[in-house]
Amino acid sequence: MRRKFVAGNWKMHGSLAANEALLRALLAGLGNGYAAEVCVCAPFPYLAQCASLLAGSRIAWGAQNASQHDHGAYTGEVSAAMLREFGCRHVIVGHSERRALYGETDGLVAEKVSAVLAQSLVPILCVGERLEERESGVAEQVIGHQLDAVLSHCGIGAFAGLVVAYEPVWAIGTGRTATPEQAQAVHAFIRGRIAAHDAAIAQALVIQYGGSVKPGNAAQLFAQPDIDGGLIGGASLVAEDFIEIVRAAA
Ligand code: PEP
């Protein structure tokens, strides 16, 4: 039985004061009355704040990116080893915003997955198609390539240590969510692609859905057999919404 996993992607939002209010509201509102695994992925400067405020709680904290390198002359980069020092458990890798705005290729994403796994952290590997790719019928081909890049660079064993987030690019931050049926179809495709290499790893693989998940649509999405929780952007910044989404992942 796979666990449900709900992660918040704060993106480049927050401040010391706003984060403290949000985290305290999550701690108070969630208490222990929820079944899912929960994580918040904060901007780098706020990881120490997350570590301090969330210490001893069931809420994990993570980062939104990591370098493919361990250390060296890479100005502005942050390594997985550094993240580990802050008690990070998860690292989002290959988010569509990084692919689109910072030129991250399938190959680079695969190198980052490898660097994160080498530090015993859990990559949240984002995959997903753009609207024009869906409309021209190549969504599965695109997602297949994204997965294959990681399979060929890291091997099937990597999928025993990572989480996949299926995030159709056209649904991120747009208010336009994939229907539960659309999302389920792609989740089943992803699981099938991994099962072709190792059925047991595929069966245990946690696959989150991301893209305009809100309290009103979370339960229906999470009820699909291959949807194991969500990667939540905008709604993770609103304590009551994130709490409701976590509760929907029972
Ligand atoms: C995301 O940033 O990963 C995301 C899914 O954003 P939103 O929930 O705002 O669509």
Short mmCIF file of C-alpha atoms and ligand atoms in Angstrom, two decimals:
data_model
loop_
_atom_site.label_atom_id
_atom_site.label_comp_id
_atom_site.label_asym_id
_atom_site.label_seq_id
_atom_site.Cartn_x
_atom_site.Cartn_y
_atom_site.Cartn_z
CA MET A 1 0.00 0.00 0.00
CA ARG A 2 1.56 3.29 -1.10
CA ARG A 3 1.55 6.24 1.25
CA LYS A 4 -0.11 9.50 0.19
CA PHE A 5 2.35 12.37 0.03
CA VAL A 6 1.44 16.06 -0.17
CA ALA A 7 4.20 18.61 -0.74
CA GLY A 8 3.93 22.39 -0.88
CA ASN A 9 6.01 24.28 -3.43
CA TRP A 10 6.29 27.81 -2.09
CA LYS A 11 8.20 28.91 -5.22
CA MET A 12 9.82 32.35 -4.71
CA HIS A 13 7.30 33.49 -2.12
CA GLY A 14 7.52 34.19 1.58
CA SER A 15 9.24 36.28 4.21
CA LEU A 16 10.37 35.46 7.74
CA ALA A 17 7.13 36.84 9.15
CA ALA A 18 4.81 35.26 6.55
CA ASN A 19 6.54 31.87 6.79
CA GLU A 20 6.32 31.84 10.56
CA ALA A 21 2.60 32.60 10.46
CA LEU A 22 2.04 29.92 7.78
CA LEU A 23 4.05 27.22 9.54
CA ARG A 24 2.49 27.91 12.91
CA ALA A 25 -0.96 27.74 11.33
CA LEU A 26 -0.10 24.42 9.67
CA LEU A 27 1.23 22.95 12.90
CA ALA A 28 -1.81 24.06 14.86
CA GLY A 29 -4.33 23.19 12.17
CA LEU A 30 -2.97 19.78 11.21
CA GLY A 31 -2.11 18.57 14.70
CA ASN A 32 -1.81 14.82 14.37
CA GLY A 33 -5.14 14.33 12.65
CA TYR A 34 -3.95 13.42 9.18
CA ALA A 35 -2.66 10.33 7.45
CA ALA A 36 -0.52 11.68 4.61
CA GLU A 37 3.17 12.45 4.58
CA VAL A 38 3.60 16.23 4.36
CA CYS A 39 6.46 18.45 3.25
CA VAL A 40 6.96 22.14 2.51
CA CYS A 41 9.56 23.13 -0.09
CA ALA A 42 10.85 26.58 0.79
CA PRO A 43 13.28 29.01 -0.87
CA PHE A 44 16.87 28.31 0.23
CA PRO A 45 17.28 31.20 2.73
CA TYR A 46 14.27 29.98 4.71
CA LEU A 47 15.39 26.39 5.20
CA ALA A 48 16.93 27.17 8.59
CA GLN A 49 13.64 28.76 9.65
CA CYS A 50 11.74 25.65 8.54
CA ALA A 51 14.22 23.42 10.37
CA SER A 52 13.75 25.41 13.54
CA LEU A 53 9.95 25.81 13.47
CA LEU A 54 9.17 22.29 12.22
CA ALA A 55 11.67 20.41 14.41
CA GLY A 56 9.96 17.50 16.16
CA SER A 57 6.82 17.78 14.01
CA ARG A 58 5.56 15.42 11.31
CA ILE A 59 5.98 18.09 8.63
CA ALA A 60 9.18 17.68 6.62
CA TRP A 61 10.89 20.48 4.72
CA GLY A 62 12.58 20.44 1.39
CA ALA A 63 14.16 22.57 -1.31
CA GLN A 64 13.04 23.50 -4.81
CA ASN A 65 16.27 22.85 -6.69
CA ALA A 66 19.83 21.59 -6.26
CA SER A 67 23.01 21.66 -8.29
CA GLN A 68 24.13 18.62 -10.21
CA HIS A 69 27.60 19.25 -8.73
CA ASP A 70 28.81 18.36 -5.24
CA HIS A 71 30.92 21.51 -4.72
CA GLY A 72 33.17 23.85 -6.68
CA ALA A 73 33.30 27.10 -8.59
CA TYR A 74 29.58 27.31 -9.39
CA THR A 75 28.59 30.78 -8.21
CA GLY A 76 25.01 30.99 -7.03
CA GLU A 77 24.44 27.24 -6.87
CA VAL A 78 23.50 25.11 -3.86
CA SER A 79 24.50 21.46 -3.54
CA ALA A 80 22.46 18.57 -2.21
CA ALA A 81 25.08 18.08 0.52
CA MET A 82 24.38 21.63 1.74
CA LEU A 83 20.65 20.99 1.76
CA ARG A 84 21.16 17.85 3.77
CA GLU A 85 22.89 19.90 6.48
CA PHE A 86 19.63 21.81 6.95
CA GLY A 87 17.68 18.62 7.54
CA CYS A 88 16.03 18.69 4.13
CA ARG A 89 14.38 15.45 3.17
CA HIS A 90 13.08 16.27 -0.31
CA VAL A 91 14.29 18.29 -3.27
CA ILE A 92 12.07 19.26 -6.20
CA VAL A 93 13.99 18.51 -9.40
CA GLY A 94 13.04 19.49 -12.93
CA HIS A 95 10.06 21.68 -12.12
CA SER A 96 8.58 22.98 -15.38
CA GLU A 97 9.45 26.55 -14.39
CA ARG A 98 13.12 25.55 -14.19
CA ARG A 99 12.90 23.65 -17.46
CA ALA A 100 11.22 26.59 -19.22
CA LEU A 101 12.90 29.61 -17.59
CA TYR A 102 16.37 28.25 -16.81
CA GLY A 103 16.88 25.87 -19.70
CA GLU A 104 17.03 22.67 -17.65
CA THR A 105 17.12 19.78 -20.10
CA ASP A 106 16.04 16.19 -19.50
CA GLY A 107 19.74 15.29 -19.24
CA LEU A 108 20.52 17.97 -16.64
CA VAL A 109 17.47 16.97 -14.62
CA ALA A 110 18.75 13.39 -14.61
CA GLU A 111 22.14 14.56 -13.31
CA LYS A 112 20.40 16.50 -10.55
CA VAL A 113 18.35 13.45 -9.57
CA SER A 114 21.58 11.52 -9.27
CA ALA A 115 23.23 14.25 -7.12
CA VAL A 116 20.23 14.41 -4.78
CA LEU A 117 20.02 10.63 -4.38
CA ALA A 118 23.76 10.50 -3.65
CA GLN A 119 23.05 12.54 -0.50
CA SER A 120 20.25 10.16 0.54
CA LEU A 121 17.66 12.86 -0.10
CA VAL A 122 14.43 12.20 -1.99
CA PRO A 123 14.08 13.92 -5.37
CA ILE A 124 10.58 14.97 -6.35
CA LEU A 125 11.05 14.51 -10.09
CA CYS A 126 8.64 16.73 -12.03
CA VAL A 127 7.46 15.64 -15.45
CA GLY A 128 4.69 16.96 -17.65
CA GLU A 129 3.70 18.15 -21.09
CA ARG A 130 2.98 21.63 -22.42
CA LEU A 131 -0.45 22.49 -23.81
CA GLU A 132 0.65 22.30 -27.44
CA GLU A 133 2.17 18.88 -26.77
CA ARG A 134 -1.08 17.62 -25.28
CA GLU A 135 -3.09 19.08 -28.13
CA SER A 136 -0.84 17.51 -30.73
CA GLY A 137 -1.12 14.11 -29.06
CA VAL A 138 2.49 13.72 -27.93
CA ALA A 139 2.05 14.12 -24.16
CA GLU A 140 3.04 10.51 -23.39
CA GLN A 141 6.01 10.74 -25.74
CA VAL A 142 7.27 13.87 -23.93
CA ILE A 143 6.80 12.38 -20.48
CA GLY A 144 8.35 9.11 -21.66
CA HIS A 145 11.50 10.98 -22.72
CA GLN A 146 11.65 12.81 -19.40
CA LEU A 147 11.47 9.49 -17.53
CA ASP A 148 13.84 7.68 -19.89
CA ALA A 149 16.54 10.34 -19.35
CA VAL A 150 16.53 9.53 -15.63
CA LEU A 151 16.32 5.78 -16.28
CA SER A 152 19.31 5.80 -18.57
CA HIS A 153 21.45 8.11 -16.40
CA CYS A 154 20.57 6.74 -12.95
CA GLY A 155 19.14 3.27 -13.60
CA ILE A 156 15.82 1.81 -12.51
CA GLY A 157 17.04 1.64 -8.88
CA ALA A 158 16.73 5.44 -8.67
CA PHE A 159 12.95 5.06 -8.85
CA ALA A 160 13.00 3.19 -5.57
CA GLY A 161 14.30 6.38 -3.92
CA LEU A 162 12.39 9.15 -5.62
CA VAL A 163 8.90 10.53 -6.00
CA VAL A 164 7.47 11.51 -9.39
CA ALA A 165 5.22 14.56 -9.71
CA TYR A 166 3.10 14.64 -12.86
CA GLU A 167 2.50 18.31 -13.53
CA PRO A 168 0.86 19.20 -16.84
CA VAL A 169 2.44 22.57 -17.60
CA TRP A 170 -0.90 23.97 -18.79
CA ALA A 171 -2.38 23.34 -15.33
CA ILE A 172 0.34 24.99 -13.23
CA GLY A 173 -0.78 28.28 -11.72
CA THR A 174 -3.53 28.61 -14.32
CA GLY A 175 -6.55 27.49 -12.33
CA ARG A 176 -7.12 24.90 -15.07
CA THR A 177 -6.77 21.45 -13.49
CA ALA A 178 -6.52 18.16 -15.33
CA THR A 179 -9.68 16.17 -14.77
CA PRO A 180 -9.21 13.20 -12.42
CA GLU A 181 -9.57 10.93 -15.48
CA GLN A 182 -6.96 12.82 -17.52
CA ALA A 183 -4.53 12.81 -14.61
CA GLN A 184 -5.17 9.13 -13.81
CA ALA A 185 -4.47 8.15 -17.41
CA VAL A 186 -1.04 9.81 -17.33
CA HIS A 187 -0.24 8.42 -13.87
CA ALA A 188 -1.05 4.93 -15.13
CA PHE A 189 1.19 5.55 -18.15
CA ILE A 190 4.08 6.64 -15.86
CA ARG A 191 3.66 3.60 -13.63
CA GLY A 192 3.53 1.36 -16.69
CA ARG A 193 6.72 2.89 -18.08
CA ILE A 194 8.54 2.11 -14.84
CA ALA A 195 6.90 -1.33 -14.55
CA ALA A 196 8.42 -2.27 -17.89
CA HIS A 197 11.76 -2.14 -16.04
CA ASP A 198 10.75 -3.34 -12.56
CA ALA A 199 7.20 -4.18 -11.52
CA ALA A 200 7.86 -4.01 -7.77
CA ILE A 201 9.52 -0.59 -7.96
CA ALA A 202 6.64 0.69 -10.11
CA GLN A 203 4.08 -0.62 -7.67
CA ALA A 204 5.77 1.18 -4.74
CA LEU A 205 6.47 4.42 -6.66
CA VAL A 206 4.68 7.47 -5.25
CA ILE A 207 3.32 9.62 -8.11
CA GLN A 208 1.95 13.01 -7.12
CA TYR A 209 -0.32 15.16 -9.27
CA GLY A 210 0.39 18.89 -9.48
CA GLY A 211 -1.41 21.69 -11.27
CA SER A 212 -3.98 23.97 -9.65
CA VAL A 213 -4.88 21.50 -6.88
CA LYS A 214 -7.33 23.21 -4.52
CA PRO A 215 -9.48 22.09 -1.58
CA GLY A 216 -12.40 21.69 -4.00
CA ASN A 217 -10.72 19.22 -6.37
CA ALA A 218 -8.11 17.47 -4.22
CA ALA A 219 -10.23 14.59 -2.90
CA GLN A 220 -11.41 13.53 -6.37
CA LEU A 221 -7.89 13.64 -7.77
CA PHE A 222 -6.39 11.77 -4.81
CA ALA A 223 -9.09 9.08 -5.06
CA GLN A 224 -7.70 7.89 -8.40
CA PRO A 225 -5.85 4.58 -8.10
CA ASP A 226 -2.50 5.86 -9.39
CA ILE A 227 -2.55 9.34 -7.82
CA ASP A 228 -0.66 9.26 -4.55
CA GLY A 229 -1.03 12.84 -3.38
CA GLY A 230 -0.05 16.19 -4.78
CA LEU A 231 2.57 18.82 -5.37
CA ILE A 232 0.80 22.04 -4.45
CA GLY A 233 1.87 25.52 -5.53
CA GLY A 234 -0.44 28.47 -4.88
CA ALA A 235 -2.69 26.69 -2.40
CA SER A 236 0.28 25.71 -0.22
CA LEU A 237 0.69 29.38 0.73
CA VAL A 238 -2.78 29.52 2.29
CA ALA A 239 -2.80 27.55 5.52
CA GLU A 240 -6.50 26.61 5.50
CA ASP A 241 -6.32 25.45 1.88
CA PHE A 242 -3.17 23.39 2.37
CA ILE A 243 -4.63 21.81 5.51
CA GLU A 244 -7.80 20.84 3.63
CA ILE A 245 -5.73 19.37 0.79
CA VAL A 246 -3.64 17.34 3.24
CA ARG A 247 -6.82 16.08 4.89
CA ALA A 248 -8.18 15.11 1.47
CA ALA A 249 -5.24 12.74 1.09
CA ALA A 250 -6.51 10.41 3.81
C1 PEP B 1 3.60 23.88 -8.77
O1 PEP B 1 4.19 24.95 -8.71
O2 PEP B 1 4.25 22.83 -8.74
C2 PEP B 1 2.15 23.89 -8.88
C3 PEP B 1 1.52 22.76 -9.06
O3 PEP B 1 1.55 25.12 -8.81
P1 PEP B 1 -0.05 25.40 -8.67
O4 PEP B 1 -0.58 24.44 -7.62
O5 PEP B 1 -0.14 26.83 -8.23
O6 PEP B 1 -0.65 25.14 -10.00
#
